[in-house]
Short mmCIF file of C-alpha atoms in Angstrom, two decimals:
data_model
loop_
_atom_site.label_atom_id
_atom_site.label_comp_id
_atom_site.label_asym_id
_atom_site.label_seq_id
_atom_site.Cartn_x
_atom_site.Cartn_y
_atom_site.Cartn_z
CA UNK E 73 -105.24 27.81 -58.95
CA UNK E 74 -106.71 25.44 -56.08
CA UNK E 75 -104.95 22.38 -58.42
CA UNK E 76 -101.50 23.60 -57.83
CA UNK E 77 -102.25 24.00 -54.00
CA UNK E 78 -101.79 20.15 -53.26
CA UNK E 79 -98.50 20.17 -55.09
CA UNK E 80 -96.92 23.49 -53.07
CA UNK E 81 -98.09 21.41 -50.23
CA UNK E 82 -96.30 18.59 -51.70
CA UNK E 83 -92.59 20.34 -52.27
CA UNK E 84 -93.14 21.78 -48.97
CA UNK E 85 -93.23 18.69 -46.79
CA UNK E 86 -90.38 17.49 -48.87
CA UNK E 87 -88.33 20.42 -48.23
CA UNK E 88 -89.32 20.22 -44.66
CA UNK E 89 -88.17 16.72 -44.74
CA UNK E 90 -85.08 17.33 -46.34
CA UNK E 91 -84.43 19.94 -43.95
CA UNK E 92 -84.55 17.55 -41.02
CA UNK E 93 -82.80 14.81 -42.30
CA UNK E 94 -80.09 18.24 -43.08
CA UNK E 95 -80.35 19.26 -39.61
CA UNK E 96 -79.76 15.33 -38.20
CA UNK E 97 -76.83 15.29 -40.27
CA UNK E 98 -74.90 18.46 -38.89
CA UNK E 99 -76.13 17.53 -35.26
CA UNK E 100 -74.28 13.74 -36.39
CA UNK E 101 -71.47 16.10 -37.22
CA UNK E 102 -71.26 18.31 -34.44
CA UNK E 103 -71.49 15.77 -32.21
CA UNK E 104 -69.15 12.79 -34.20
CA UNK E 105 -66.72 12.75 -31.00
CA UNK E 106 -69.40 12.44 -28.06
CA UNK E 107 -71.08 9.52 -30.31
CA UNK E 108 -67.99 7.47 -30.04
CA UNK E 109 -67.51 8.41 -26.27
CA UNK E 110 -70.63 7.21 -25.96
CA UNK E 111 -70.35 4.30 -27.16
CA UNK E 112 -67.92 3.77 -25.72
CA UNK E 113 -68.41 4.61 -21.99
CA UNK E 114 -71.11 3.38 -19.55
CA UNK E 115 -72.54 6.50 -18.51
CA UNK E 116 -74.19 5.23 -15.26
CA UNK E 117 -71.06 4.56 -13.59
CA UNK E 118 -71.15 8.30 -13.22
CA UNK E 119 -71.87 9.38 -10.50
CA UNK E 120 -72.60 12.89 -11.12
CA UNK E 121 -74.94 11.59 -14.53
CA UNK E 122 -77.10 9.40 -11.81
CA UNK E 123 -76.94 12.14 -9.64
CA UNK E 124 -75.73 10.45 -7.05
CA UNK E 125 -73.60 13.15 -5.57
CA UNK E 126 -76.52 14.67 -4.87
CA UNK E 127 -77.98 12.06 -2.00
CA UNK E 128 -79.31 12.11 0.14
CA UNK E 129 -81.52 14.52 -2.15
CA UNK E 130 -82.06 11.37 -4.50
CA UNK E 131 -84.84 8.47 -4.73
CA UNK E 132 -82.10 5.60 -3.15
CA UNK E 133 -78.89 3.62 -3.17
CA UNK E 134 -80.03 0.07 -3.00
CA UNK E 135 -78.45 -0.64 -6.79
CA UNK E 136 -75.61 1.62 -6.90
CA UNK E 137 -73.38 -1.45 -6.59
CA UNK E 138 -74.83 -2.73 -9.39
CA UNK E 139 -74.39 0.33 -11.41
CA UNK E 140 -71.18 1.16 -10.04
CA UNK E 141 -69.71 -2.37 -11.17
CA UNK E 142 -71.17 -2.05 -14.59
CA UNK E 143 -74.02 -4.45 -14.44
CA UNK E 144 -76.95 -2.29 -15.89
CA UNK E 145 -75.74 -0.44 -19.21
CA UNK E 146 -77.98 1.78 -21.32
CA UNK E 147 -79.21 0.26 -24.86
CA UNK E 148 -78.02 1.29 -28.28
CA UNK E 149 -79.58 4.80 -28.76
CA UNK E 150 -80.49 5.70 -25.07
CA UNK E 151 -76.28 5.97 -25.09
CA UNK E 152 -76.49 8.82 -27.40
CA UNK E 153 -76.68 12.27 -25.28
CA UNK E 154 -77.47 14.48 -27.66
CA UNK E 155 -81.14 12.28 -28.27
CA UNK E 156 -82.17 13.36 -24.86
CA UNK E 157 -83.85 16.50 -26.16
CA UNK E 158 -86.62 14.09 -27.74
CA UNK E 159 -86.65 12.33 -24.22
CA UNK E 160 -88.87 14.57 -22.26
CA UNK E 161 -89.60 11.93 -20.13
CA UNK E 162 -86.45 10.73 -18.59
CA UNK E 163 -87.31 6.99 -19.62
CA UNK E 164 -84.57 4.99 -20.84
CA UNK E 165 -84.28 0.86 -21.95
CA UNK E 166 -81.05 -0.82 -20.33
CA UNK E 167 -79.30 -4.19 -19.79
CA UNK E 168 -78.83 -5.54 -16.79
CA UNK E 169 -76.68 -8.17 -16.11
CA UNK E 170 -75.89 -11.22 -13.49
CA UNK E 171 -72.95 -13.27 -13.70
CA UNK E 172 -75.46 -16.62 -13.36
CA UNK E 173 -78.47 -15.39 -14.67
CA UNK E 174 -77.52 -13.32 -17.65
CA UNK E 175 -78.70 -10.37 -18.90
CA UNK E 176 -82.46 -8.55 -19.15
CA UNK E 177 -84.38 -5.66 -20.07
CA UNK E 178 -84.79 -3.00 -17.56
CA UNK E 179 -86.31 0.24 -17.56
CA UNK E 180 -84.74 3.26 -16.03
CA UNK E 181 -86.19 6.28 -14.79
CA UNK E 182 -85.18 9.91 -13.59
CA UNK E 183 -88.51 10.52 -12.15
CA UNK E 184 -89.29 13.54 -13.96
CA UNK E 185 -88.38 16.29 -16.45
CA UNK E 186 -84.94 18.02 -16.36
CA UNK E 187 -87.11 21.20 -15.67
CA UNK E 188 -88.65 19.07 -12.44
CA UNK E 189 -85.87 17.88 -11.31
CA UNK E 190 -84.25 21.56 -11.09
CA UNK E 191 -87.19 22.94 -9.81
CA UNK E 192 -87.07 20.50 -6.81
CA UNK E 193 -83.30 21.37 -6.02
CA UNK E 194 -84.36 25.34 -5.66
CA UNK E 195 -87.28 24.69 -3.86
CA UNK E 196 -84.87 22.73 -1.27
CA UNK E 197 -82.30 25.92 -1.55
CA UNK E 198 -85.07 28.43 -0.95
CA UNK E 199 -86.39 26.26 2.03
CA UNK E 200 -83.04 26.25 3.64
CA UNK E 201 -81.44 29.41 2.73
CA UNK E 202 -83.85 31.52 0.56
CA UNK E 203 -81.56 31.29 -2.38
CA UNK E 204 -82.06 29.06 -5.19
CA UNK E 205 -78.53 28.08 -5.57
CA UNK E 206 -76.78 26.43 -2.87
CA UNK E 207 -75.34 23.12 -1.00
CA UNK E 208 -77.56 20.78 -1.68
CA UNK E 209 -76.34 18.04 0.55
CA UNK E 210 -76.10 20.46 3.82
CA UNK E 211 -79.55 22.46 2.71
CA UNK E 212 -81.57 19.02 2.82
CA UNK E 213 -80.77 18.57 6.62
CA UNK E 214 -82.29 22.07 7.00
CA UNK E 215 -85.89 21.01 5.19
CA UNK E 216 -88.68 19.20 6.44
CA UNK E 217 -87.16 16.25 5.11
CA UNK E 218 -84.87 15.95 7.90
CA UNK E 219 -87.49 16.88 10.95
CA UNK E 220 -88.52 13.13 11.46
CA UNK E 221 -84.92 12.71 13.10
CA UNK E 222 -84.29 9.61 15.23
CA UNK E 223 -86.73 10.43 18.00
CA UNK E 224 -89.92 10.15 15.93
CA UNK E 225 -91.51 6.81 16.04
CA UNK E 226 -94.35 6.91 13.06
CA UNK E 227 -94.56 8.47 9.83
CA UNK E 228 -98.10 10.41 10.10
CA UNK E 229 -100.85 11.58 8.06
CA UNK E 230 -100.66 15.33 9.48
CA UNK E 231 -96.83 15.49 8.60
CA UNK E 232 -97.04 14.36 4.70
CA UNK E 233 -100.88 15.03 3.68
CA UNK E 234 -101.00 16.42 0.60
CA UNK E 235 -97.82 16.08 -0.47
CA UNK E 236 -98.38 14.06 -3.53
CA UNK E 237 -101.54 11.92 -4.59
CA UNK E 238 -100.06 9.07 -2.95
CA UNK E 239 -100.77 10.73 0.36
CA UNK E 240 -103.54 13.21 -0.92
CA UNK E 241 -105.78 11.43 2.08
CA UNK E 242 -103.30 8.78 4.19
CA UNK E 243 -104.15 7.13 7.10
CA UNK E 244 -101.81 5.58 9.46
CA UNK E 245 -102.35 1.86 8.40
CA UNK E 246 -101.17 3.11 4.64
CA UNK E 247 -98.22 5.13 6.02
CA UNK E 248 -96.90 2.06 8.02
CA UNK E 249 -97.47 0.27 4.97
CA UNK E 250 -95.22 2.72 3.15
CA UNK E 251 -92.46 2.62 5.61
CA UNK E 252 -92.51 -1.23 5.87
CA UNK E 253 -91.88 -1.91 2.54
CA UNK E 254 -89.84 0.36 2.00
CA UNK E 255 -87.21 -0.79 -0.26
CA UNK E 256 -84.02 1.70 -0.38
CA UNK E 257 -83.05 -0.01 3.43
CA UNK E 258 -81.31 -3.27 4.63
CA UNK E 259 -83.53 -2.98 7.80
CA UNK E 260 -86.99 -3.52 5.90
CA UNK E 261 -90.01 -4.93 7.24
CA UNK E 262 -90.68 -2.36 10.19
CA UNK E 263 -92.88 0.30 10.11
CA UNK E 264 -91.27 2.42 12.87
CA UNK E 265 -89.72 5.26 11.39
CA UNK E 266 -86.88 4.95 13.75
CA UNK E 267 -85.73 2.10 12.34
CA UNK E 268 -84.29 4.00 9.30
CA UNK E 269 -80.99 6.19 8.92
CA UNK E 270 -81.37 9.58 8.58
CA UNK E 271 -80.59 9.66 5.09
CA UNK E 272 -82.95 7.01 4.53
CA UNK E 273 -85.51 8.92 6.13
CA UNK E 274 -85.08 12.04 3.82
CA UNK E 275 -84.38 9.89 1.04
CA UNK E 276 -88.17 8.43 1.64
CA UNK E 277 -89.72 11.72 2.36
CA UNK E 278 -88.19 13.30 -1.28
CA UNK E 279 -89.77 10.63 -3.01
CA UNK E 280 -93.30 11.36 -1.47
CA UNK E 281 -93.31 14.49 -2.41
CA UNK E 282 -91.60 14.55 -5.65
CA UNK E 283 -92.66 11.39 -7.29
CA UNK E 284 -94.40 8.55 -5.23
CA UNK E 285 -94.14 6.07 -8.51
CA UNK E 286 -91.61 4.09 -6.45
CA UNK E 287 -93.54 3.87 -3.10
CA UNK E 288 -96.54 2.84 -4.62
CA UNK E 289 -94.89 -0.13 -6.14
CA UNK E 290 -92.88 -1.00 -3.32
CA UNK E 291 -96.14 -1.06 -1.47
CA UNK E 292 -98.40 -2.75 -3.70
CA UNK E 293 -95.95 -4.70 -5.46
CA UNK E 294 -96.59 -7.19 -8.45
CA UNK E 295 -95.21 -10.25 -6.35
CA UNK E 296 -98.64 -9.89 -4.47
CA UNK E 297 -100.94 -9.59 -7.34
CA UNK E 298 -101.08 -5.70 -7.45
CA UNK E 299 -101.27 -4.72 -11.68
CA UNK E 300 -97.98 -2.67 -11.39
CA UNK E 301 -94.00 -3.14 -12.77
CA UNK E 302 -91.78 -4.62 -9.89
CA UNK E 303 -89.63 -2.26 -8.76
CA UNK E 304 -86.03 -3.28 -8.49
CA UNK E 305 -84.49 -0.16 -6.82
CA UNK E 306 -82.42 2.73 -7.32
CA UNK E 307 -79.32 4.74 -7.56
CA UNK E 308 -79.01 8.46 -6.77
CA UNK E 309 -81.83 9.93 -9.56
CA UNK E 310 -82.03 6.74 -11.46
CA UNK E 311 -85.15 4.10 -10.69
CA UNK E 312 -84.95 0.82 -12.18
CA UNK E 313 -88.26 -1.15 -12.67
CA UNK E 314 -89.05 -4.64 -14.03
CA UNK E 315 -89.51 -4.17 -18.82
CA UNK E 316 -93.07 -5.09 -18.99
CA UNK E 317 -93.75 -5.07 -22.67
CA UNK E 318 -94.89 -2.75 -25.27
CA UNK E 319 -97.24 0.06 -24.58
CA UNK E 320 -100.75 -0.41 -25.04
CA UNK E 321 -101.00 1.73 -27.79
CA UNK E 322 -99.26 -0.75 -29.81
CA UNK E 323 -102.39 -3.01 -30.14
CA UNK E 324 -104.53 -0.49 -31.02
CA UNK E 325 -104.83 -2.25 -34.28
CA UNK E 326 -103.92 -5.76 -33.12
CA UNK E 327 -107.05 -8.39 -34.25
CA UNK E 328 -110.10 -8.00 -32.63
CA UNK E 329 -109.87 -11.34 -30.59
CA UNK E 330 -106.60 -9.80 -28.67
CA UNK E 331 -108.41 -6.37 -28.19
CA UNK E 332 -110.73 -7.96 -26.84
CA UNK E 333 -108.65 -9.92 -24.47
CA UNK E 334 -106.93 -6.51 -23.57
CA UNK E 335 -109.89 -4.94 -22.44
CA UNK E 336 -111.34 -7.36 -20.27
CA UNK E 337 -107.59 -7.36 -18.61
CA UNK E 338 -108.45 -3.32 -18.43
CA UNK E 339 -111.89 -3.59 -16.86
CA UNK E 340 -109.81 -6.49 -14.02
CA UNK E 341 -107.67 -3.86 -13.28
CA UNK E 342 -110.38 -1.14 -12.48
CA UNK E 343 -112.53 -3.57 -10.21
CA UNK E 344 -108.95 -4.68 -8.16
CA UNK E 345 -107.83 -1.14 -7.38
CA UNK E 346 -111.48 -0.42 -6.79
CA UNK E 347 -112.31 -3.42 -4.40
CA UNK E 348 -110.04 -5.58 -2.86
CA UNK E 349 -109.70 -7.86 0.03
CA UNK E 350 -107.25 -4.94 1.71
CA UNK E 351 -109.51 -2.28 1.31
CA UNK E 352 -107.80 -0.26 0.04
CA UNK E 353 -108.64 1.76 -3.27
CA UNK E 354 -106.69 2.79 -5.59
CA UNK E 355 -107.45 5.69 -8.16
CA UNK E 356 -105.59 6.15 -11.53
CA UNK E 357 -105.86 10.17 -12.11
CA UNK E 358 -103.92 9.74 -15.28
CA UNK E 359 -105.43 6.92 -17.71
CA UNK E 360 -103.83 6.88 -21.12
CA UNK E 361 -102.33 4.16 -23.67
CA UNK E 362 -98.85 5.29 -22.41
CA UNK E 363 -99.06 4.32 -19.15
CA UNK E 364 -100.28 0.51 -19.81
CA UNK E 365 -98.36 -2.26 -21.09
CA UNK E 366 -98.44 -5.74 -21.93
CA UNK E 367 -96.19 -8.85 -21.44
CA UNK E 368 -94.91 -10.65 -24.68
CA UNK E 369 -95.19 -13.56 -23.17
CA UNK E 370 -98.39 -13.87 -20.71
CA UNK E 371 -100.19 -11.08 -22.66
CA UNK E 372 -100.58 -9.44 -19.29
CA UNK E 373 -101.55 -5.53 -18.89
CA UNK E 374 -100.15 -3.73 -16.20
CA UNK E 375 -99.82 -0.37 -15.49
CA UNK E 376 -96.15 1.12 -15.83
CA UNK E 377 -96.89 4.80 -14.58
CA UNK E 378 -97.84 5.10 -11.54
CA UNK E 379 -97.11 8.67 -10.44
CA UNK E 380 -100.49 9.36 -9.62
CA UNK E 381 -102.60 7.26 -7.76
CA UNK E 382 -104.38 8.60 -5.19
CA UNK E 383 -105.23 5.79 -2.15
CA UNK E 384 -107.85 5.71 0.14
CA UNK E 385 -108.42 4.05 3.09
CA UNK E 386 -112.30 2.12 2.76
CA UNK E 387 -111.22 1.33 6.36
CA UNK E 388 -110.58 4.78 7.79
CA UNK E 389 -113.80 5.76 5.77
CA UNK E 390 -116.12 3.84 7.80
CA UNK E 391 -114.73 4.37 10.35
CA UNK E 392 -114.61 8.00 10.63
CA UNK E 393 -118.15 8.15 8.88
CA UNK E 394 -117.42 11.68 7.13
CA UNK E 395 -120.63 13.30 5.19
CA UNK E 396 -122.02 11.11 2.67
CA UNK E 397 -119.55 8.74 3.35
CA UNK E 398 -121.83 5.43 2.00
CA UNK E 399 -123.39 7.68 -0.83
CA UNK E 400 -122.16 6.63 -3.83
CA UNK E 401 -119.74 8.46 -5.85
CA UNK E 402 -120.53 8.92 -9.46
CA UNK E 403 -117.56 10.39 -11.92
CA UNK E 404 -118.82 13.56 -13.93
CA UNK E 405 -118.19 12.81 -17.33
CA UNK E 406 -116.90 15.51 -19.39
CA UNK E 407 -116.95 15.43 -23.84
CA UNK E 408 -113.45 17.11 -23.86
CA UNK E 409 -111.01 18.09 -26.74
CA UNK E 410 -107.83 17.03 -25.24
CA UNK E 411 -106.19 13.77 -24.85
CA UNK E 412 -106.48 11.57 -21.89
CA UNK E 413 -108.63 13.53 -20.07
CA UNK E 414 -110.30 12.86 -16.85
CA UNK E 415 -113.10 14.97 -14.53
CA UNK E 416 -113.01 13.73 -10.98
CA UNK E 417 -112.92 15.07 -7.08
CA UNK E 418 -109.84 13.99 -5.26
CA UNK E 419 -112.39 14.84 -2.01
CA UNK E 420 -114.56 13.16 -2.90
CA UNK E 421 -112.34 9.96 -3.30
CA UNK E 422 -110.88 10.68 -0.30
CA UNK E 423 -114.34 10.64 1.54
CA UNK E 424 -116.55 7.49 -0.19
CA UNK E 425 -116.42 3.77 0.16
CA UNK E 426 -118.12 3.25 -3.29
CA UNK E 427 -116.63 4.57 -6.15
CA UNK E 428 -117.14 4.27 -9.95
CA UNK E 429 -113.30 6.51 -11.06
CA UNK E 430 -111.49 3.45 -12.15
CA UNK E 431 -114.04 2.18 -14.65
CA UNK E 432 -114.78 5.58 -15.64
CA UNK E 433 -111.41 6.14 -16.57
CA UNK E 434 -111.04 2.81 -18.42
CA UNK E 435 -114.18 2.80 -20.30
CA UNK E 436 -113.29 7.12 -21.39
CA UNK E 437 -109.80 7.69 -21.89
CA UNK E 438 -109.02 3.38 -23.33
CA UNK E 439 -112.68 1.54 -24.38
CA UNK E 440 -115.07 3.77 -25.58
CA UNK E 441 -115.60 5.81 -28.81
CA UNK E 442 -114.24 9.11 -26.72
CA UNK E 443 -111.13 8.01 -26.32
CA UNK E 444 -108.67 9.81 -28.04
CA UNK E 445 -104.85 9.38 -28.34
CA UNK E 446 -101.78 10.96 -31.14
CA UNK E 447 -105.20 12.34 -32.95
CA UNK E 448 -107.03 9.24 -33.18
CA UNK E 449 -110.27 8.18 -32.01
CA UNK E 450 -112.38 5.36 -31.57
CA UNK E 451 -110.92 3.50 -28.39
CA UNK E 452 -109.17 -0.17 -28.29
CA UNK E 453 -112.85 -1.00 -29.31
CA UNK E 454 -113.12 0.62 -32.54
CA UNK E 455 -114.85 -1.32 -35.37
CA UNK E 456 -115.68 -4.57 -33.73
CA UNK E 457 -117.09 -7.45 -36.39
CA UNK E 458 -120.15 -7.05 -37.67
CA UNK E 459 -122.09 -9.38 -35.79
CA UNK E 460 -121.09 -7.49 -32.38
CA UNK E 461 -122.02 -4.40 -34.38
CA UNK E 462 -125.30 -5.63 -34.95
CA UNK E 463 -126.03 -6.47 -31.67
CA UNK E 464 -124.78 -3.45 -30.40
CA UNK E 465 -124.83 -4.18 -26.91
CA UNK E 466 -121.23 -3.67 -26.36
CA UNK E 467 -121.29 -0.19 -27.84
CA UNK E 468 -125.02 0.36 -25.39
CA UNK E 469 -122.37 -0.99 -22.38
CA UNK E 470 -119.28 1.29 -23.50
CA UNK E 471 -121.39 4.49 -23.70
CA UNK E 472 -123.25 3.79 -20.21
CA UNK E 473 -120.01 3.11 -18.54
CA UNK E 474 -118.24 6.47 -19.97
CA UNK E 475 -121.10 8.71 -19.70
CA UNK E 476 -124.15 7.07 -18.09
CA UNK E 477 -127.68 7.83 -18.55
CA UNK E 478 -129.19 6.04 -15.46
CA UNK E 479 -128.35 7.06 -11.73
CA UNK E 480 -125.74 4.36 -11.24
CA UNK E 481 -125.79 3.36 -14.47
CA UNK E 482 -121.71 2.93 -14.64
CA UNK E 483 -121.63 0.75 -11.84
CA UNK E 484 -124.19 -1.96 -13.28
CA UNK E 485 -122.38 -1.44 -16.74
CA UNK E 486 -119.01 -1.38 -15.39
CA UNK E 487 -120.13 -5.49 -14.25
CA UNK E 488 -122.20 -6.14 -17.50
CA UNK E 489 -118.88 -5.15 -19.80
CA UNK E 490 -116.68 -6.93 -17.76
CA UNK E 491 -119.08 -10.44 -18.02
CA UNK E 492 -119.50 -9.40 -21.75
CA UNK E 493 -115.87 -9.22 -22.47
CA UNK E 494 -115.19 -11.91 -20.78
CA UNK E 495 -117.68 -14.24 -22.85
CA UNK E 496 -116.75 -12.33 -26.13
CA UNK E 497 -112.80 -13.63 -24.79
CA UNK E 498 -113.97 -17.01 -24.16
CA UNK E 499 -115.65 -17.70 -27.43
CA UNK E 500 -112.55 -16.42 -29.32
CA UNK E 501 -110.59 -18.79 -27.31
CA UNK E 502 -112.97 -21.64 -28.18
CA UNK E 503 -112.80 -21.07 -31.51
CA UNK E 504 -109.25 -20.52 -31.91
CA UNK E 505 -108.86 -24.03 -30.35
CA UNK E 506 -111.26 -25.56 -32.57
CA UNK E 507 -109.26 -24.38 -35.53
#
């Protein structure tokens, strides 16, 4: 009886593919005149499908001329509607074009899930008149959006902490940051709140406390170095940032030497959000392939979500000396079953000037044999040549810097990795020239 098991199994996943290739088919059907519509028409000249109508609940206007004039056009199958179930997300590939310069890749995001972006709308409705349905344009003047009105000079840490990760712990000198580069006004490069229109203002405030993805570019932007997309700007609900390049998770099974490359690129990334000249430190909360990707080009990893990255000011931190303060903070690791996970204390971030979070959550959730991603494990890592697997030395460094045995132990390995990838990237390089 057990023989014929594997062949019910068989004519059942056949059905079940035949049944969704069926189902594709009718929804083709159903929806045969909206695919030529759209097709046919560039959907972000709407207004109401960018949402700009509602602003100055949105995330900016600073490309709206662009999209209004037709300039930035979604590709191929991000123009199909009824696809959006699949796109969870709100992440779509366009075109974006200039008369001189021609066209480019550009990626274009709602900031969130349909669900979220609802959710935000009622909460601004129920703030302003304790209904969930209502004006949205006239409620947002009536929120704490609009209480930094003309007369208030800074944006401060008691008015937005906590609002987002962003600002889970701000100081002033990171808020005036913020509001300086701020890129959805003509009148950038103060940080005097002032200086801003009112709907500017708000505009600023929603994207705090919704999604901070833009601000954190705009203030650590990749013209300067930082690892992130450049951000281009917005239109109502729609951000555009710079196409990087295909996720990470694409070379999961590119040759060793590239891996190997990657990684070291990965390990960069942790020490400059960790330590830099600005002293500022950066924390990614949510590590996974997804949210890295790499330049055809250059080869160059940077990080594409940014949503949540907590910052904290080394500055403020010695200065205000809290408990502890020069104690240094070691990440709890944690042998969990789900994807991508992470254990840390966003207090505890907030409140030490030596942290080991980045490399933790490079060495876990991308390096090391516990990362796991769409049911695989292993890490970018996985099955290095023999003679590296005979050393074993970088397998000794991967498994101190995920879950250390020594006190300290990820900080010294967290250097010793980064050194040994970088030698293991040089000799490939050497040897690829030789040849």
């Amino acid at each position: 009886m057990m023989r014929f098991l594997p062949l019910k199994l068989g004519r059942l996943f056949r059905c079940l593919k035949l049944l969704l290739v069926v189902g594709l088919f009718v929804i083709l059907l159903m929806n045969t005149h909206n695919l030529f519509a759209s097709f046919q028409k560039n959907e972000l000249m709407d207004r109401r499908f960018i949402n700009l109508n509602k602003c100055p609940a949105c995330f900016g206007t600073s490309w709206c001329r662009k999209f209004m004039n037709g300039q930035v056009s979604f590709e191929s199958w991000g123009r199909l509607r009824f696809l959006d179930v699949f796109n969870v997300k709100n992440v779509y590939f366009a075109q974006y074009g200039e008369p001189r310069e021609g066209t480019r890749r550009v990626v274009l995001k709602r900031l969130g899930s349909n669900q979220e972006l609802a959710d935000i709308d009622q909460k601004i409705c129920k703030r302003a008149t304790g209904r969930p349905r209502c004006d949205l344009i006239q409620a947002m003047y009536k929120t704490e959006f609009s209480r930094l009105n003309g007369d208030v000079r800074l944006l401060t840490p008691e008015v937005v902490e906590g609002w987002s990760d962003l600002v889970h712990c701000p100081s002033q000198r990171l808020l005036d940051r913020v509001v300086r580069r701020y890129a959805e006004t003509k009148d950038s490069g103060s940080f005097l709140l002032k200086n801003l229109k009112d709907t500017e203002r708000m505009q600023l405030l929603m994207t705090l406390a919704f999604n901070p993805e833009p601000l954190v570019l705009q203030s650590f932007p990749s013209d300067e170095g930082w690892p992130f997309a450049k951000y281009l700007g917005a239109c109502g609900r729609v951000v555009a940032v710079n196409y990087v390049g295909e996720e990470l998770w694409s070379f999961y099974n590119a040759p060793w030497e590239k891996r190997v490359d990657l990684a070291r690129q990965l390990m960069d990334i942790a020490e400059q959000l960790t330590n830099n000249d600005f002293e500022f430190a950066l924390y990614l909360l949510d590590v996974s392939f997804d949210n890295f990707a790499v330049g055809p080009r250059d080869g160059k990893v940077i990080v594409v979500d940014a949503e949540n990255v907590l910052v904290a000011d080394k500055k403020l931190i010695k200065q205000n000396k809290p408990e502890n303060y020069d104690v240094w903070y070691e990440s709890r690791f944690e042998d969990c079953d789900k994807e991508a996970c992470l254990s840390f204390s966003k207090e505890s971030l907030c409140n030490r000037v030596t942290v080991d979070h980045n490399y933790y959550a490079i060495c876990q959730n991308l390096l090391s044999r516990y990362a796991t991603w769409r049911g695989t494990t292993g890490g970018l890592l996985h099955h290095p040549p023999t003679h590296i697997a005979k050393d074993e030395q970088l397998e000794a460094l991967l498994d101190e810097c995920t879950n250390p045995k020594k006190r300290y132990g990820r900080f010294t390995a967290a250097k010793e990795l980064r050194d040994y990838l970088t030698q293991l990237a040089a000799a490939s390089s050497s040897s690829a020239t030789a040849r």
